Amino acid sequence: MKVFKFGGASVKDHHGVINLFKIIKLLKVENTLIVVSAMGKTTNAFEKVVNAYFNDLDQISFFIDEIKKMHFKLIENLFKDIDEELKSKLGKIFYELNNFISSNKNMNYSYVYDQIVSNGELLSTIIIHNYLKNNGLKNSWLDSRICIKTDSYFRDSNLDWTETEKKINTHVDKNSITVTQGFIGSDSKNNTTTLGREGSDYSAAIFAYALNAKSVTIWKDVPGVLNGDPRIFRDLILLNKISYREAIELAFYGASVIHPKTLQPLQRKEIPLFVKSFEDPLKEGTSVSKGISINPNVPCYILKSNQVLLKMSSKDFSFIVEENISEIFSLLHKYQMKVELIQNSAISFSVCVNNKYGRLEELNSVLKLKYKLKVYNNVELYTIRHFNKESIKLLNNFKGKKILEQRTEKIYQVVKA
């Protein structure tokens, strides 16, 4: 089998769905699992529903209706005669969503987030499955929540590999085309869970690993893996080949084109990953596999925005030693902070974190009891892998005051406020 993954940008409207079908036909695809994200900005739209659920219930119907209108308008553009069964399937999703909103008693934000936002992937895959079928391409639809089994760490769930492999090999037809969702799974109580934002790439890798797939292809709105995000950096270069190790390093530091968890299962079974353009599907794009580290060998630029820099120092000028650092990391774990960078000296310790779960104030209140604490909100963390003098000079041209700088043999990082 092969695994194809289409992201939200590739199916953002009816033209994108038609293009997906053309790619499948052009490449004469068979025996393939197609993993699809929510369409366009649907995840953002469902996040507005989540926020309204907690903060402004009067607005919630408006946001849901906007999503519904968008998807029904899309099927009007795709189908000459809209199948009543398709309308019924989409309507059922919105019915169950409204039923959840009116009956839910669990007010844990992350739990509610996963139950609501996951509907984007269900909507997109039902539409695409039906469009392919309507155009003569036989395929089956699979609810990936049956297969992707996780713990109950909502919004960033951890995979139960043993159970997931068993379910995938039970439910996936290896001799046909199957359309399924990225990003979503379920826990032992069948509550919907998600694998973290942009987790559809990871879903594709999970399926590929369990199925011993020949390859995984991620279809993007860029020609492959570039040495920076084209929305931020200019004059970028296409990376033709990257090793698993190099790709994992880039993903770890925040390269947005590949999800950080995607590479690990692929590397274990040496399943090649291709990143290609859905606008130019016959171009080679980027291949990620065993072998050459990076070709061409150029600086790679990464930006992580909306970070928080915490600078701690001892109140009595005593050294910050292993015991202190262990305690700090224990607190970072407790308050669900993802660590992006650390730096320490004899009496100070700095850490750049992602406050994804909104627990910064809780953490700070504990840290202040023992340390002098300075907090920098909404900072930007720039990373250059394979840096040189020219690449550092380029970053210096970006606005913001430099408040922390760090470099190793291959990595240069700077935090700007």
PDB file of C-alpha atoms in Angstrom, residues 309-313 320 328 339 341-345 348-352 403-404 406:
ATOM      1  CA  LEU A 309      10.491  33.530  27.857  1.00  0.00           C
ATOM      2  CA  LEU A 310      10.949  32.959  31.579  1.00  0.00           C
ATOM      3  CA  LYS A 311      14.143  34.246  33.195  1.00  0.00           C
ATOM      4  CA  MET A 312      14.749  32.941  36.718  1.00  0.00           C
ATOM      5  CA  SER A 313      17.516  33.784  39.163  1.00  0.00           C
ATOM      6  CA  ILE A 320      21.211  27.079  40.389  1.00  0.00           C
ATOM      7  CA  ILE A 328      11.872  23.611  37.433  1.00  0.00           C
ATOM      8  CA  VAL A 339      10.049  23.667  26.307  1.00  0.00           C
ATOM      9  CA  LEU A 341      14.933  26.488  24.467  1.00  0.00           C
ATOM     10  CA  ILE A 342      16.915  26.527  27.719  1.00  0.00           C
ATOM     11  CA  GLN A 343      19.947  28.489  28.868  1.00  0.00           C
ATOM     12  CA  ASN A 344      21.566  28.596  32.276  1.00  0.00           C
ATOM     13  CA  SER A 345      24.444  30.213  34.130  1.00  0.00           C
ATOM     14  CA  SER A 348      20.202  32.107  36.470  1.00  0.00           C
ATOM     15  CA  PHE A 349      18.054  29.843  34.314  1.00  0.00           C
ATOM     16  CA  SER A 350      16.101  30.891  31.213  1.00  0.00           C
ATOM     17  CA  VAL A 351      13.525  28.832  29.370  1.00  0.00           C
ATOM     18  CA  CYS A 352      11.417  29.606  26.302  1.00  0.00           C
ATOM     19  CA  ILE A 403      16.779  39.269  24.574  1.00  0.00           C
ATOM     20  CA  LEU A 404      18.486  35.893  24.384  1.00  0.00           C
ATOM     21  CA  GLN A 406      22.455  30.860  21.812  1.00  0.00           C
TER      22      GLN A 406
END
